[in-house]
Short mmCIF file of N, CA and C in Angstrom, two decimals:
data_model
loop_
_atom_site.label_atom_id
_atom_site.label_comp_id
_atom_site.label_asym_id
_atom_site.label_seq_id
_atom_site.Cartn_x
_atom_site.Cartn_y
_atom_site.Cartn_z
N MET A 1 -36.83 54.23 -66.28
CA MET A 1 -36.44 52.99 -67.02
C MET A 1 -36.58 51.76 -66.28
N LYS A 2 -36.96 50.79 -66.83
CA LYS A 2 -37.33 49.71 -65.87
C LYS A 2 -36.09 48.62 -66.20
N LEU A 3 -35.80 47.63 -65.12
CA LEU A 3 -34.53 46.84 -65.16
C LEU A 3 -34.59 46.08 -66.43
N LYS A 4 -35.78 45.37 -66.85
CA LYS A 4 -35.87 44.52 -67.92
C LYS A 4 -35.59 45.12 -69.19
N GLU A 5 -35.62 46.51 -69.19
CA GLU A 5 -35.37 47.24 -70.41
C GLU A 5 -33.69 47.33 -70.85
N LEU A 6 -32.84 47.13 -69.75
CA LEU A 6 -31.49 47.15 -69.95
C LEU A 6 -31.08 45.65 -70.56
N LYS A 7 -29.89 45.95 -71.02
CA LYS A 7 -29.14 44.74 -71.68
C LYS A 7 -28.36 44.05 -70.39
N ALA A 8 -27.81 42.74 -70.72
CA ALA A 8 -27.06 42.33 -69.55
C ALA A 8 -25.55 42.88 -69.74
N GLY A 9 -25.35 43.25 -68.39
CA GLY A 9 -24.06 43.83 -68.48
C GLY A 9 -23.90 45.31 -68.32
N GLU A 10 -25.11 46.05 -68.47
CA GLU A 10 -25.38 47.35 -68.31
C GLU A 10 -25.28 47.89 -66.94
N LEU A 11 -24.72 49.09 -66.46
CA LEU A 11 -24.56 49.79 -65.49
C LEU A 11 -25.83 50.48 -64.86
N PHE A 12 -26.13 50.42 -63.53
CA PHE A 12 -27.41 51.21 -63.27
C PHE A 12 -27.19 51.58 -62.00
N THR A 13 -27.95 52.67 -61.34
CA THR A 13 -28.04 52.82 -60.04
C THR A 13 -29.70 52.47 -59.46
N LYS A 14 -30.00 52.38 -58.42
CA LYS A 14 -31.38 51.95 -57.81
C LYS A 14 -31.98 53.26 -57.46
N LYS A 15 -31.21 54.46 -57.26
CA LYS A 15 -31.82 55.62 -56.93
C LYS A 15 -31.25 56.61 -57.84
N PRO A 16 -31.82 57.93 -58.17
CA PRO A 16 -31.42 58.81 -59.27
C PRO A 16 -30.33 59.54 -58.50
N ILE A 17 -29.06 59.31 -58.71
CA ILE A 17 -27.73 59.69 -58.30
C ILE A 17 -27.02 60.27 -59.36
N ALA A 18 -26.55 61.59 -59.27
CA ALA A 18 -25.74 62.16 -60.56
C ALA A 18 -24.36 61.60 -60.40
N GLU A 19 -23.63 61.56 -59.52
CA GLU A 19 -22.31 61.06 -59.33
C GLU A 19 -22.23 60.00 -58.35
N PRO A 20 -22.65 58.61 -58.71
CA PRO A 20 -22.61 57.64 -57.69
C PRO A 20 -21.24 57.41 -57.22
N SER A 21 -20.87 56.69 -55.99
CA SER A 21 -19.67 56.04 -55.61
C SER A 21 -19.74 54.51 -56.13
N GLU A 22 -18.66 53.90 -56.05
CA GLU A 22 -18.52 52.38 -56.59
C GLU A 22 -19.37 51.76 -56.25
N HIS A 23 -19.73 51.72 -54.67
CA HIS A 23 -20.85 50.85 -54.00
C HIS A 23 -22.09 51.10 -54.35
N GLN A 24 -22.60 52.09 -55.15
CA GLN A 24 -23.83 52.52 -55.61
C GLN A 24 -24.23 52.11 -56.83
N VAL A 25 -23.32 51.44 -57.59
CA VAL A 25 -23.51 51.19 -59.14
C VAL A 25 -23.55 49.55 -59.10
N TRP A 26 -24.52 49.16 -59.90
CA TRP A 26 -24.93 47.76 -59.93
C TRP A 26 -24.97 47.35 -61.49
N ILE A 27 -24.63 45.92 -61.79
CA ILE A 27 -24.51 45.58 -63.15
C ILE A 27 -25.65 44.64 -63.34
N LYS A 28 -26.37 44.61 -64.34
CA LYS A 28 -27.43 43.69 -64.71
C LYS A 28 -26.98 42.31 -65.37
N GLN A 29 -27.20 41.35 -64.60
CA GLN A 29 -27.00 40.09 -65.06
C GLN A 29 -28.07 39.16 -65.91
N ALA A 30 -27.94 37.91 -65.88
CA ALA A 30 -28.98 36.89 -66.59
C ALA A 30 -30.21 37.08 -65.67
N TYR A 31 -31.39 36.53 -66.63
CA TYR A 31 -32.53 36.27 -65.94
C TYR A 31 -32.58 35.02 -65.37
N ASP A 32 -33.10 34.84 -64.21
CA ASP A 32 -33.32 33.65 -63.34
C ASP A 32 -34.78 32.89 -63.44
N ARG A 33 -35.23 31.95 -64.22
CA ARG A 33 -36.33 31.54 -64.62
C ARG A 33 -37.10 31.13 -63.31
N SER A 34 -36.23 30.34 -62.60
CA SER A 34 -37.06 29.84 -61.21
C SER A 34 -37.39 30.92 -60.43
N THR A 35 -36.74 31.86 -60.28
CA THR A 35 -37.30 33.04 -59.35
C THR A 35 -38.02 34.18 -60.14
N LYS A 36 -37.83 34.26 -61.35
CA LYS A 36 -38.56 35.24 -62.37
C LYS A 36 -38.23 36.55 -62.09
N LYS A 37 -36.78 36.64 -61.78
CA LYS A 37 -35.98 37.72 -61.49
C LYS A 37 -34.70 37.97 -62.19
N TYR A 38 -34.29 38.96 -62.10
CA TYR A 38 -32.89 39.16 -62.73
C TYR A 38 -31.77 39.13 -61.57
N GLU A 39 -30.65 38.80 -61.95
CA GLU A 39 -29.43 38.68 -60.74
C GLU A 39 -28.85 40.01 -61.12
N ILE A 40 -28.65 40.95 -60.04
CA ILE A 40 -27.78 41.81 -60.30
C ILE A 40 -26.59 41.93 -59.34
N ILE A 41 -25.36 42.28 -59.69
CA ILE A 41 -24.19 42.48 -58.77
C ILE A 41 -23.63 43.87 -58.67
N ARG A 42 -23.36 44.02 -57.43
CA ARG A 42 -22.60 45.28 -57.02
C ARG A 42 -21.29 45.64 -57.96
N TRP A 43 -20.96 46.67 -58.31
CA TRP A 43 -19.85 46.99 -59.33
C TRP A 43 -18.55 46.83 -58.56
N ASP A 44 -18.35 46.97 -57.32
CA ASP A 44 -17.11 46.92 -56.68
C ASP A 44 -17.07 45.66 -55.73
N ASP A 45 -17.94 44.75 -55.85
CA ASP A 45 -18.03 43.41 -55.21
C ASP A 45 -18.85 42.51 -55.93
N VAL A 46 -18.13 41.59 -56.73
CA VAL A 46 -19.03 40.73 -57.72
C VAL A 46 -19.64 39.65 -56.51
N ASN A 47 -19.31 39.25 -55.36
CA ASN A 47 -19.62 38.55 -54.42
C ASN A 47 -20.99 39.02 -53.96
N ASP A 48 -21.39 40.18 -54.07
CA ASP A 48 -22.71 40.63 -53.52
C ASP A 48 -23.53 40.81 -54.78
N SER A 49 -24.35 39.69 -54.79
CA SER A 49 -25.36 39.63 -55.84
C SER A 49 -26.92 39.57 -55.06
N GLN A 50 -27.80 40.05 -55.87
CA GLN A 50 -29.00 40.07 -55.43
C GLN A 50 -30.09 39.72 -56.53
N PHE A 51 -31.49 39.51 -56.55
CA PHE A 51 -32.27 39.14 -57.44
C PHE A 51 -33.34 40.33 -57.59
N MET A 52 -33.72 41.02 -58.56
CA MET A 52 -34.51 41.94 -58.71
C MET A 52 -35.60 41.73 -59.69
N SER A 53 -36.89 42.35 -59.41
CA SER A 53 -37.90 42.06 -60.24
C SER A 53 -37.49 43.05 -61.50
N GLY A 54 -38.03 42.34 -62.62
CA GLY A 54 -37.74 43.24 -63.98
C GLY A 54 -38.68 44.54 -64.10
N ASP A 55 -39.57 44.74 -63.30
CA ASP A 55 -40.50 45.93 -63.35
C ASP A 55 -39.87 47.20 -62.45
N LYS A 56 -39.22 46.96 -61.66
CA LYS A 56 -38.31 47.84 -60.81
C LYS A 56 -37.61 48.83 -61.51
N GLU A 57 -38.14 50.00 -61.16
CA GLU A 57 -37.29 51.49 -61.80
C GLU A 57 -35.90 51.49 -61.30
N VAL A 58 -35.01 51.64 -62.41
CA VAL A 58 -33.71 51.88 -62.15
C VAL A 58 -33.19 53.19 -62.95
N TYR A 59 -31.95 53.61 -62.82
CA TYR A 59 -31.39 54.76 -63.33
C TYR A 59 -30.12 54.62 -64.03
N THR A 60 -30.20 54.96 -65.31
CA THR A 60 -28.88 54.91 -66.12
C THR A 60 -28.36 56.16 -66.35
N GLU A 61 -28.81 57.33 -66.18
CA GLU A 61 -28.17 58.63 -66.49
C GLU A 61 -26.98 59.27 -65.08
N PHE A 62 -26.01 58.84 -65.37
CA PHE A 62 -25.30 59.30 -64.18
C PHE A 62 -23.74 59.08 -64.71
N THR A 63 -22.97 59.97 -64.10
CA THR A 63 -21.61 60.05 -64.32
C THR A 63 -20.59 59.17 -63.69
N PHE A 64 -19.92 58.17 -64.06
CA PHE A 64 -19.25 57.05 -63.47
C PHE A 64 -17.77 57.30 -63.65
#
């Protein structure tokens, strides 16, 4: 699934992990028009934010 297909606030991982730890789970945030990327924040540290392309493959099938 691509990042742009997720709704804001949905959880995902960057790699296919069946049972990820807290620092491997990310939350999709709002779209930033100036960079044309989505902001993502780490589940366990909201101060750790990154910007990721909407075409990036992400994974939502995991047990958390």
